Amino acid sequence: MMRTSDLIASAANALRSNPMRSALTALGVIIGVASVVAMVALGSGAQAQVERSIASLGSNLLIVVPGAQRGGGGVRAQAGAGGGWDSLTIDDAAAIAQVENVAVVAPSQRARTQVVANGLNWNPQVEGVTPSYLEARDWQIAQGRMFDETEERQARRVIVLGATVADQLFPNVEPVGQMLRMAGGNYEVIGVLESKGQSGLGTDQDDIVLAPLTTVKRRISGRRGRGDTVSQISVKAVSEDALTLVQEDVETLLRQRHRTREGEDDFTVQNLSSISETAAQTTQVFTALLAGIGAVSLLVGGIGIMNIMLVSVTERTREIGLRKALGARQSDILHQFGLEAVTLSVAGGIIGLIIGVGGAWLMTSLFNLPLVIKPETAAFAIGFSGLVGVLFGAYPAWRAAQLDPIEALRRE
Amino acid sequence: MAALISAQKLTKHYRMGDETVHALDGVSFDVARGDYCAIVGPSGSGKSTMMNIIGGLDTPTEGRIVIDGNDIGEMSDENLAVFRNRTIGFVFQSFNLLPRMTALENVELPMIYGGVAPAERRERAAALLTRVGLGQRMDHRPTQLSGGQQQRVAIARALAGQPPLILADEPTGALDTNTGIEILALFRELNREGVTIVIVTHDHEVAAATRRTIEMRDGHIVSDKANDRSARHDAHV
Ligand SMILES: Nc1ncnc2c1ncn2[C@@H]1O[C@H](COP(=O)(O)OP(=O)(O)O)[C@@H](O)[C@H]1O
Ligand SMILES: [Mg+2]
């Protein structure tokens, strides 16, 4: 039996003797593995991004917005009496709070206005909220504090900044305690939110200013609409299991309160977990698809190896005959040629992995995605390329092992 | 002592379409240990077929052949490989050295399949190359060697497994006369040291340099006689 070290030396020797051909043959696998690794990393990055941004939207969360849902999921204001953007009220929020399995209800009013501080202008999303908003959304305070119920009721001019706004307006100073101007009034910054990053839709969730709901209604967007309307009600259920039930109950309740029937609703209850599931599924399919494309090129690489190995067996027929005459067993020849194929493919796999990781890094930094390289992806890439070598090297190696030594020696 | 080679009624048939070629047609002979014999005969008379069967590269259609106690016809592929490695040293007309490898590596090759440890292998290969007069050429590749030198490397390789039997099919066929004489001198020396040698040749002078000449024609042995000593001396070897 041949020693393993001799087997490896013999394979290395054969591959070295034709470096250009070896490199070109490995190239097929290199491209295949590199594309699988890069594609999976890109897909996983997108998935992680979607998951992260969905988690940042809050868990077990229902969002009630005015207007009816049409067709594929878009929300539109319904024309006609009572069907407009101002159909949701603070009283609706209070009523929803009584629904079973509801943990937190947070009505909010959106406004857009310019804020000014130290001569710097910025146009963030301004959200009038109650203190419970943070709990509903699973948001955290990074510095300072959130305003309390009393401040909210009294329409105080206190605000909490999103990380982007804080960075933009107060790049060099501690934001908490600073003043800024908004809609003609002076507001005190009492807190800064923890950064949440981009949402799945690419909007910056940190580009936000939270102000007491009453303050926003009275001082910023008060001129528009009825006094007690809100643009959104966030409803947090006690558990994920209860979410669907709570959604149905909230819909029933609002239909009673608004005197509408199913199909003619002037509101929409969005279930974020179902959105997140869809998004996760989409990115999974996306990842699988990309990996599939890579796998096909890996397959093509494997066929390239088989092709070259067959050529090599034909070219080296005499060598095979000689080796057999000198005492090589069929298994020795099988192992020698098999190992050549596996060496080609595994070397291709390792180089492909390195290139794939590099490519993934490039693409994720280009698309601003997190770089996710799972160790199992790397192991899979190497293992799979080895498997490709075994599968596609097996037939040529078997052919070599089966050669009749006399015929082989007679060949020129 | 039992004969090293014992062939009884060997036949080898090849079917070529409707026709059957009788490459060997009932051949029987023995070769004693330590013998040095030549097989001669016209092209197509079955010499190579005979050598291939003795060397365990081929099996007879009928008949029995026992080499060094091994019944070739009964052996599995695996055992034939081991047999070739331990019992036979092949020398070919066209040398059959691997061009990628140095002379030393070529000589090591049979020992790789024999499972000899690398250090010992190297040492033995170097000793053998020195023995055939190529001590200064160990790191040369076949293309950097003359025909005679290549055949010496091939002989060193044939000796690497310390086989009792060397089979050489037209070993001087690709060499000029003087180089051929040198190679024959080497064989003769090896034979004196106890190695049994069978060579195929169609050169009667080469045959005369051996102890015994077996003449074949159409798959039969037509004559088998000992060469007298004087003839061997006449051939200058
Ligand atoms: N593989 C084969 N298939 C068919 N015929 C063969 C084969 N090998 C040898 N022969 C035939 O067997 C006969 C003996 O061949 P061979 O032993 O090579 O002769 P020699 O070596 O004496 O020239 C020839 O007629 C040859 O054509
Ligand atoms: Mg012949």
XYZ file of C-alpha atoms and ligand atoms in Angstrom:
677
model
C 0.000 0.000 0.000
C 1.235 3.433 -0.898
C 2.008 5.810 1.929
C -0.314 8.811 2.223
C 2.647 11.189 2.072
C 3.810 9.582 -1.189
C 0.297 9.806 -2.580
C 0.164 13.533 -1.806
C 3.671 14.098 -3.177
C 2.753 12.300 -6.387
C -0.437 14.321 -6.858
C 1.402 17.567 -6.124
C 4.153 16.602 -8.559
C 1.675 15.856 -11.334
C -0.212 19.133 -10.770
C 2.995 21.155 -10.576
C 4.276 19.736 -13.827
C 1.460 21.490 -15.677
C 0.853 24.624 -13.607
C -1.118 26.565 -16.201
C -3.531 23.745 -16.816
C -3.915 23.094 -13.086
C -4.635 26.763 -12.427
C -7.201 26.995 -15.212
C -8.893 23.812 -14.049
C -9.044 25.046 -10.484
C -10.417 28.353 -11.755
C -13.796 26.752 -12.396
C -14.044 25.732 -8.770
C -12.570 29.024 -7.599
C -15.316 30.939 -9.388
C -17.987 28.533 -8.169
C -16.964 28.623 -4.522
C -16.286 32.358 -4.582
C -19.741 33.046 -5.968
C -21.466 30.691 -3.508
C -19.631 32.252 -0.566
C -20.188 35.813 -1.753
C -23.826 35.203 -2.625
C -24.642 33.478 0.643
C -22.829 36.190 2.587
C -24.724 38.839 0.671
C -28.039 37.058 1.231
C -27.308 36.487 4.913
C -26.306 40.116 5.224
C -29.582 41.218 3.676
C -31.447 38.816 5.930
C -29.652 40.033 9.042
C -30.408 43.577 7.967
C -34.098 42.837 7.499
C -34.292 40.991 10.800
C -32.466 43.745 12.612
C -34.630 46.499 11.209
C -37.792 44.544 11.855
C -36.726 43.867 15.410
C -36.084 47.598 15.733
C -39.677 48.243 14.725
C -40.776 46.452 17.875
C -41.883 42.960 18.681
C -45.483 41.737 19.077
C -46.478 45.009 17.550
C -49.640 46.010 15.714
C -49.801 49.371 14.079
C -53.167 50.968 13.472
C -53.225 53.661 10.813
C -56.105 55.614 9.318
C -57.321 54.711 5.849
C -58.332 51.473 4.236
C -56.063 48.771 2.949
C -56.300 48.134 -0.742
C -55.155 45.176 -2.735
C -51.591 44.178 -2.168
C -51.092 45.806 1.190
C -50.784 49.512 0.527
C -52.698 51.815 2.807
C -54.806 54.538 1.218
C -57.195 57.068 2.542
C -60.700 56.189 1.541
C -62.694 58.900 -0.103
C -65.983 59.840 1.460
C -67.334 60.727 4.890
C -65.348 59.453 7.817
C -62.877 57.603 5.662
C -60.022 60.078 5.569
C -56.652 60.390 7.258
C -58.208 61.726 10.420
C -60.298 58.733 11.380
C -58.186 57.626 14.364
C -58.537 59.386 17.685
C -56.971 59.331 21.110
C -60.260 57.837 22.351
C -59.754 54.931 19.941
C -56.389 54.363 21.593
C -57.958 54.428 25.034
C -60.591 51.917 23.914
C -57.957 49.596 22.421
C -56.145 49.629 25.766
C -59.134 47.755 27.207
C -58.812 44.880 24.688
C -57.712 41.584 26.157
C -54.013 40.654 25.804
C -52.984 44.188 24.957
C -49.874 45.196 26.884
C -49.259 48.767 25.776
C -51.073 51.244 23.570
C -49.279 54.322 22.270
C -51.042 56.861 20.066
C -48.742 59.121 18.098
C -48.949 62.070 15.755
C -46.454 62.563 12.990
C -45.287 65.989 11.874
C -42.506 67.319 9.719
C -40.856 70.518 10.674
C -37.465 72.044 10.543
C -35.395 72.099 13.699
C -32.610 74.570 14.332
C -29.801 74.467 16.826
C -26.522 76.434 16.925
C -27.352 77.742 13.482
C -27.636 74.202 12.086
C -30.843 73.178 10.280
C -32.253 69.694 10.091
C -35.490 68.127 8.868
C -36.191 65.103 11.007
C -39.370 63.137 11.469
C -41.120 64.663 14.447
C -43.273 62.254 16.347
C -45.681 63.323 19.069
C -45.888 60.389 21.423
C -46.922 59.313 24.888
C -44.215 57.939 27.228
C -45.491 54.396 26.581
C -44.331 54.715 22.968
C -40.829 53.539 23.854
C -42.172 50.390 25.462
C -44.487 49.695 22.532
C -41.634 50.048 20.057
C -38.929 48.426 22.203
C -36.827 51.533 21.924
C -34.206 52.433 24.483
C -32.899 55.704 25.866
C -29.132 56.020 25.432
C -28.635 59.272 27.346
C -30.848 61.400 29.569
C -34.452 60.338 30.020
C -37.862 60.082 28.366
C -40.513 62.662 29.228
C -43.130 61.498 31.718
C -46.944 61.527 31.780
C -47.143 64.884 33.479
C -44.865 66.564 30.962
C -46.914 64.967 28.221
C -50.243 66.142 29.638
C -48.938 69.639 30.258
C -47.629 69.913 26.695
C -44.115 70.765 27.892
C -41.476 71.775 25.390
C -39.186 68.820 26.034
C -37.886 66.460 23.393
C -35.913 63.248 22.946
C -33.638 63.043 19.898
C -32.866 60.131 17.608
C -29.173 59.353 17.240
C -28.902 60.879 13.753
C -30.495 64.139 14.805
C -28.284 64.325 17.885
C -25.178 63.743 15.746
C -26.228 66.302 13.167
C -27.219 69.107 15.486
C -24.810 68.549 18.355
C -21.689 67.038 16.855
C -19.365 68.376 19.534
C -21.469 68.867 22.629
C -23.503 66.717 24.959
C -27.043 67.000 23.470
C -28.881 66.495 26.756
C -29.635 69.887 28.268
C -29.243 71.749 24.966
C -31.985 73.866 23.495
C -33.256 73.872 19.937
C -35.901 75.750 17.967
C -38.774 74.011 16.272
C -41.996 75.475 14.784
C -41.281 78.825 16.369
C -40.706 77.550 19.894
C -37.713 76.634 22.102
C -37.401 73.033 23.174
C -35.113 71.396 25.685
C -33.382 68.130 24.794
C -33.854 65.804 27.749
C -32.745 62.525 26.181
C -31.183 60.728 23.208
C -32.422 57.423 21.804
C -30.238 54.444 21.225
C -29.389 53.965 17.547
C -31.599 51.533 15.627
C -30.087 51.749 12.175
C -31.875 51.579 8.878
C -35.288 50.055 8.541
C -36.007 47.388 5.950
C -37.209 50.112 3.600
C -33.974 52.006 3.794
C -35.263 54.874 5.913
C -33.145 56.079 8.786
C -35.051 55.278 11.980
C -32.680 57.448 13.986
C -33.661 60.560 12.072
C -36.433 61.292 14.515
C -37.438 63.684 17.266
C -39.870 62.506 19.950
C -41.999 65.191 21.589
C -44.989 64.851 23.933
C -48.127 64.087 21.917
C -50.039 67.023 23.412
C -47.171 69.350 22.585
C -47.160 68.288 18.963
C -50.955 68.494 18.679
C -51.107 71.955 20.215
C -47.952 73.634 19.087
C -46.807 71.979 15.878
C -49.525 70.215 13.875
C -52.500 71.574 15.858
C -53.736 73.764 13.075
C -54.531 70.753 10.912
C -57.378 68.310 11.517
C -59.506 67.721 14.595
C -57.910 68.214 17.949
C -58.012 64.618 19.105
C -56.951 62.729 15.968
C -53.703 60.782 15.773
C -51.776 59.502 12.775
C -50.918 56.160 14.294
C -51.694 53.913 17.227
C -49.027 51.410 18.251
C -50.461 48.360 20.000
C -48.187 45.892 21.730
C -49.677 42.491 22.484
C -48.612 40.506 25.538
C -47.164 37.743 23.408
C -46.557 36.777 19.814
C -49.202 34.047 20.070
C -51.814 36.590 21.088
C -50.995 38.883 18.186
C -53.509 37.549 15.668
C -56.270 37.457 18.234
C -55.541 40.990 19.375
C -55.528 42.109 15.753
C -59.007 40.662 15.209
C -60.301 42.158 18.463
C -58.903 45.588 17.629
C -60.468 45.455 14.172
C -63.839 44.448 15.610
C -63.647 47.174 18.248
C -62.755 49.894 15.771
C -65.508 48.764 13.391
C -67.998 49.180 16.213
C -66.603 52.579 17.153
C -66.383 53.843 13.581
C -69.595 52.131 12.464
C -67.961 50.507 9.462
C -68.196 47.042 8.029
C -65.414 44.721 6.981
C -64.274 45.796 3.530
C -65.245 49.400 4.088
C -62.930 50.124 6.979
C -61.468 53.589 7.453
C -58.471 52.151 9.297
C -55.895 49.421 8.841
C -54.275 47.202 11.429
C -50.794 46.150 10.313
C -49.189 43.118 11.821
C -45.437 43.674 11.775
C -44.546 40.119 12.641
C -46.352 38.854 9.565
C -44.544 41.474 7.520
C -41.276 40.394 9.069
C -42.036 36.763 8.326
C -42.702 37.596 4.707
C -39.559 39.666 4.536
C -37.496 36.904 6.144
C -38.938 34.373 3.734
C -38.220 36.648 0.826
C -34.603 37.100 1.809
C -34.278 33.365 2.436
C -35.561 32.604 -1.038
C -33.259 35.304 -2.343
C -30.281 33.741 -0.535
C -31.149 30.248 -1.758
C -31.474 31.569 -5.285
C -28.096 33.278 -5.170
C -26.497 30.199 -3.636
C -28.116 28.121 -6.356
C -26.536 30.238 -9.065
C -23.189 29.816 -7.340
C -23.737 26.073 -7.008
C -24.375 25.795 -10.725
C -21.042 27.441 -11.457
C -19.433 25.067 -8.953
C -20.974 22.220 -10.898
C -19.528 23.626 -14.097
C -16.172 23.792 -12.316
C -16.572 20.129 -11.411
C -17.235 19.209 -15.014
C -14.091 21.144 -15.935
C -12.124 19.016 -13.502
C -13.601 15.843 -14.930
C -12.764 16.961 -18.440
C -9.148 17.763 -17.629
C -8.720 14.595 -15.582
C -9.965 12.519 -18.502
C -7.506 14.282 -20.797
C -4.788 13.722 -18.243
C -5.577 10.002 -17.937
C -5.408 9.654 -21.712
C -2.136 11.557 -21.893
C -0.619 9.555 -19.097
C -1.802 6.137 -20.222
C 1.791 4.962 -20.593
C 2.664 6.263 -17.148
C -0.282 4.383 -15.689
C 0.795 1.192 -17.463
C 4.323 1.636 -16.182
C 3.182 2.256 -12.622
C 1.096 -0.902 -12.765
C 4.055 -2.879 -14.115
C 6.130 -1.589 -11.211
C 3.583 -2.801 -8.670
C 0.887 -0.139 -8.379
C -2.448 -1.614 -7.346
C -5.679 -0.486 -8.932
C -6.418 1.289 -5.663
C -3.065 3.124 -5.813
C -3.876 4.471 -9.282
C -7.437 5.276 -8.224
C -6.176 7.181 -5.201
C -3.475 8.978 -7.144
C -5.820 10.356 -9.790
C -8.641 10.876 -7.323
C -6.337 12.854 -5.090
C -5.212 14.996 -8.012
C -8.828 15.908 -8.695
C -9.569 16.531 -5.014
C -6.416 18.605 -4.602
C -7.428 20.732 -7.579
C -10.933 21.237 -6.268
C -10.025 21.809 -2.615
C -7.246 24.230 -3.543
C -9.817 25.925 -5.776
C -12.239 25.876 -2.844
C -9.795 27.557 -0.467
C -8.807 30.230 -2.974
C -12.483 30.649 -3.890
C -13.369 31.074 -0.230
C -10.806 33.828 0.187
C -11.974 35.595 -2.975
C -15.614 35.050 -2.000
C -15.098 36.607 1.430
C -13.297 39.519 -0.190
C -16.105 39.912 -2.710
C -18.738 39.709 0.009
C -16.912 42.343 2.012
C -16.785 44.595 -1.034
C -20.454 44.159 -1.889
C -21.786 44.471 1.637
C -19.815 47.630 2.201
C -21.124 48.882 -1.138
C -24.757 48.135 -0.237
C -24.253 49.133 3.368
C -25.199 45.696 4.665
C -23.737 43.841 7.628
C -21.056 41.302 6.600
C -22.272 37.894 7.729
C -19.881 34.984 7.080
C -20.983 31.954 8.981
C -18.258 29.404 9.769
C -20.516 26.725 8.348
C -20.516 28.582 5.025
C -16.723 28.345 4.926
C -16.781 24.685 5.993
C -19.494 23.997 3.450
C -17.536 25.701 0.659
C -14.408 23.644 1.343
C -16.356 20.455 1.980
C -18.494 20.880 -1.083
C -15.545 21.612 -3.349
C -13.881 18.480 -1.973
C -17.045 16.575 -2.769
C -17.046 18.023 -6.288
C -13.475 16.769 -6.667
C -14.423 13.298 -5.444
C -17.545 13.109 -7.596
C -16.042 14.427 -10.800
C -12.602 12.899 -10.219
C -14.020 9.461 -9.496
C -14.826 8.501 -13.055
C -11.486 9.533 -14.625
C -9.604 7.918 -11.729
C -11.636 4.744 -12.121
C -10.872 4.740 -15.834
C -7.177 5.084 -15.023
C -7.309 2.268 -12.474
C -9.048 -0.051 -14.931
C -6.502 0.436 -17.706
C -4.930 -2.749 -18.974
C -1.190 -2.378 -18.268
C -0.141 -4.081 -21.507
C -2.390 -1.899 -23.642
C -1.263 1.128 -21.676
C 2.434 0.335 -22.121
C 1.992 -0.256 -25.826
C 0.456 3.208 -26.270
C 2.760 5.883 -27.580
C 15.846 -26.419 -6.181
C 12.538 -25.826 -7.957
C 12.613 -23.826 -11.199
C 12.005 -20.097 -10.866
C 9.751 -20.148 -13.915
C 7.652 -23.152 -14.781
C 5.330 -22.899 -17.793
C 3.058 -25.759 -18.773
C 1.075 -25.822 -22.022
C 0.567 -22.094 -22.066
C -1.861 -20.785 -24.635
C -2.956 -17.256 -25.295
C -5.713 -16.593 -27.803
C -6.904 -13.246 -29.060
C -10.217 -13.045 -30.810
C -10.021 -10.623 -33.713
C -13.532 -10.580 -35.152
C -14.148 -13.998 -36.666
C -10.519 -15.050 -36.439
C -8.651 -16.291 -33.386
C -4.978 -15.340 -33.111
C -2.918 -17.969 -31.292
C -0.226 -15.761 -29.815
C 0.898 -18.713 -27.700
C -0.043 -22.221 -28.716
C 0.835 -24.686 -25.977
C 4.240 -23.575 -24.711
C 6.043 -25.458 -21.952
C 9.490 -24.693 -20.483
C 11.294 -24.130 -17.208
C 13.854 -21.500 -16.239
C 16.126 -22.351 -13.334
C 17.157 -19.859 -10.685
C 20.261 -17.988 -11.705
C 19.716 -18.650 -15.433
C 20.245 -16.015 -18.103
C 18.251 -16.775 -21.188
C 17.241 -15.132 -24.424
C 13.968 -15.559 -26.272
C 14.395 -15.026 -29.992
C 12.112 -15.296 -32.958
C 10.537 -13.254 -35.723
C 8.135 -10.441 -35.036
C 4.694 -11.715 -34.050
C 5.981 -15.079 -32.837
C 4.628 -14.494 -29.304
C 7.760 -13.331 -27.432
C 6.183 -10.265 -25.847
C 3.027 -12.172 -25.000
C 5.195 -14.708 -23.226
C 7.079 -12.020 -21.279
C 3.848 -10.312 -20.255
C 2.476 -13.551 -18.878
C 5.699 -14.341 -17.004
C 5.662 -10.788 -15.629
C 2.106 -11.034 -14.332
C 0.900 -8.281 -16.656
C -1.268 -10.751 -18.562
C -2.879 -14.083 -17.826
C -2.840 -17.131 -20.135
C -6.001 -18.367 -21.821
C -5.051 -21.894 -20.842
C -2.165 -23.628 -19.135
C -0.361 -23.036 -15.920
C 2.512 -20.748 -15.078
C 4.229 -20.727 -11.717
C 6.830 -18.077 -10.915
C 8.794 -18.301 -7.692
C 6.023 -20.469 -6.249
C 3.187 -18.163 -7.389
C 0.549 -19.566 -9.727
C -0.086 -16.496 -11.875
C -3.368 -17.739 -13.301
C -4.892 -18.004 -9.846
C -3.951 -14.551 -8.617
C -6.239 -11.607 -8.051
C -5.410 -8.206 -9.539
C -4.293 -7.029 -6.131
C -1.958 -9.995 -5.632
C -0.605 -9.648 -9.170
C 0.374 -6.057 -8.356
C 2.238 -7.204 -5.251
C 3.809 -10.021 -7.270
C 5.050 -7.628 -9.940
C 6.451 -5.340 -7.286
C 8.342 -8.034 -5.346
C 9.240 -10.658 -7.918
C 9.696 -8.964 -11.286
C 11.964 -6.205 -12.517
C 10.876 -4.943 -15.933
C 13.236 -3.395 -18.479
C 11.564 -1.994 -21.605
C 12.799 -1.256 -25.081
C 11.737 2.386 -24.746
C 13.023 2.737 -21.143
C 9.673 4.073 -19.867
C 11.090 6.552 -17.385
C 8.714 9.202 -16.058
C 9.916 12.484 -17.606
C 8.746 14.651 -14.672
C 10.994 12.840 -12.255
C 14.740 12.745 -11.670
C 16.728 9.554 -12.126
C 16.677 9.036 -8.365
C 12.895 9.477 -8.153
C 12.379 7.084 -11.048
C 14.394 4.418 -9.253
C 12.433 5.063 -6.051
C 9.106 4.445 -7.786
C 8.784 0.653 -7.268
C 9.817 1.077 -3.629
C 6.986 3.603 -3.157
C 4.533 0.870 -4.139
C 6.481 -1.577 -1.971
C 5.892 0.664 1.040
C 9.606 1.307 1.708
C 10.215 4.269 4.025
C 11.444 7.446 2.255
C 14.902 7.602 3.828
C 15.696 3.972 3.087
C 14.246 4.328 -0.379
C 16.487 7.244 -1.219
C 19.545 5.484 0.094
C 18.845 2.312 -1.865
C 18.052 4.208 -5.060
C 21.286 6.162 -4.763
C 23.266 2.961 -4.208
C 21.660 1.342 -7.260
C 22.359 4.330 -9.484
C 25.971 4.271 -8.333
C 25.985 0.552 -9.056
C 24.944 1.112 -12.717
C 27.500 3.899 -13.059
C 25.209 6.928 -12.717
C 26.286 8.144 -9.277
C 26.914 11.593 -10.750
C 23.598 11.801 -12.599
C 21.040 11.155 -9.877
C 19.301 14.516 -10.110
C 19.109 14.517 -13.889
C 15.824 14.131 -15.642
C 15.455 11.498 -18.396
C 15.640 14.153 -21.117
C 19.059 15.165 -19.815
C 20.385 11.604 -20.201
C 21.537 9.598 -23.228
C 19.671 6.461 -24.286
C 22.223 4.194 -22.652
C 22.084 6.200 -19.449
C 18.288 6.075 -19.474
C 18.371 2.314 -19.859
C 20.785 2.116 -16.919
C 18.328 4.111 -14.814
C 15.629 1.688 -15.945
C 17.791 -1.270 -14.909
C 18.452 0.344 -11.526
C 14.683 0.781 -11.201
C 14.132 -2.887 -12.120
C 16.542 -3.861 -9.343
C 14.967 -1.546 -6.758
C 12.575 -4.108 -5.323
C 15.383 -6.709 -5.145
C 13.401 -9.050 -7.400
C 14.726 -12.551 -8.186
C 13.764 -12.117 -11.864
C 14.512 -9.437 -14.443
C 12.446 -9.420 -17.648
C 13.807 -7.328 -20.485
C 11.828 -7.011 -23.737
C 14.303 -5.878 -26.446
C 16.388 -3.837 -23.960
C 18.985 -2.944 -26.600
C 16.521 -2.391 -29.424
C 16.643 1.398 -29.108
C 20.376 1.631 -28.482
C 23.411 1.773 -30.764
C 25.665 -1.281 -30.878
C 28.302 -0.133 -28.373
C 25.771 1.100 -25.864
C 23.891 -2.167 -26.296
C 27.058 -4.090 -25.492
C 27.520 -2.035 -22.316
C 23.978 -2.804 -21.229
C 24.499 -6.505 -21.917
C 27.675 -6.390 -19.831
C 25.646 -4.972 -16.986
C 23.072 -7.760 -17.307
C 25.831 -10.325 -17.311
C 27.273 -8.868 -14.122
C 23.906 -8.919 -12.458
C 23.418 -12.503 -13.533
C 26.758 -13.432 -11.999
C 25.469 -11.940 -8.746
C 22.542 -14.357 -8.863
C 19.718 -12.472 -10.577
C 17.743 -14.565 -13.062
C 17.364 -12.711 -16.359
C 15.158 -13.341 -19.372
C 15.593 -11.053 -22.369
C 13.679 -10.903 -25.593
C 15.692 -9.981 -28.644
C 15.801 -10.586 -32.337
C 19.507 -9.906 -32.458
C 21.338 -13.263 -32.500
C 24.550 -11.682 -31.213
C 22.664 -10.451 -28.163
C 21.185 -13.913 -27.729
C 24.612 -15.466 -28.005
C 25.746 -13.395 -25.020
C 23.347 -15.298 -22.754
C 23.570 -18.848 -21.388
C 20.530 -20.205 -23.199
C 18.496 -19.351 -26.305
C 14.813 -20.186 -26.712
C 13.592 -19.731 -30.273
C 9.918 -19.135 -30.960
C 7.810 -19.191 -34.079
C 4.021 -18.807 -34.427
C 3.394 -19.303 -30.750
C 5.567 -22.414 -30.445
C 9.056 -23.039 -29.118
C 11.026 -24.382 -32.063
C 14.397 -24.740 -30.350
C 15.818 -24.423 -26.852
C 19.566 -24.833 -26.406
C 22.425 -23.790 -24.171
C 24.940 -21.349 -25.662
C 28.559 -22.430 -25.505
C 30.996 -20.300 -23.541
C 33.175 -19.448 -26.524
C 30.267 -17.850 -28.349
C 29.677 -15.664 -25.318
C 33.271 -14.531 -25.400
C 33.087 -13.840 -29.108
C 30.339 -11.346 -28.432
C 32.832 -9.382 -26.313
C 30.767 -9.505 -23.189
N -3.839 -7.455 -27.570
C -3.763 -8.187 -28.674
N -4.842 -8.358 -29.443
C -4.790 -9.102 -30.559
N -3.687 -9.717 -30.987
C -2.579 -9.577 -30.264
C -2.541 -8.805 -29.066
N -1.287 -8.870 -28.571
C -0.578 -9.613 -29.419
N -1.343 -10.047 -30.420
C -0.920 -10.918 -31.509
O -0.274 -12.034 -30.961
C 0.835 -12.397 -31.760
C 2.088 -12.367 -30.885
O 2.420 -11.043 -30.565
P 3.685 -10.630 -29.696
O 3.724 -11.499 -28.503
O 3.645 -9.166 -29.472
O 4.873 -10.986 -30.675
P 6.396 -10.588 -30.631
O 6.667 -9.881 -29.357
O 7.113 -11.885 -30.777
O 6.639 -9.721 -31.838
C 0.879 -11.422 -32.898
O 0.272 -12.011 -34.030
C 0.083 -10.251 -32.407
O -0.541 -9.588 -33.497
Mg 7.431 -7.894 -29.062
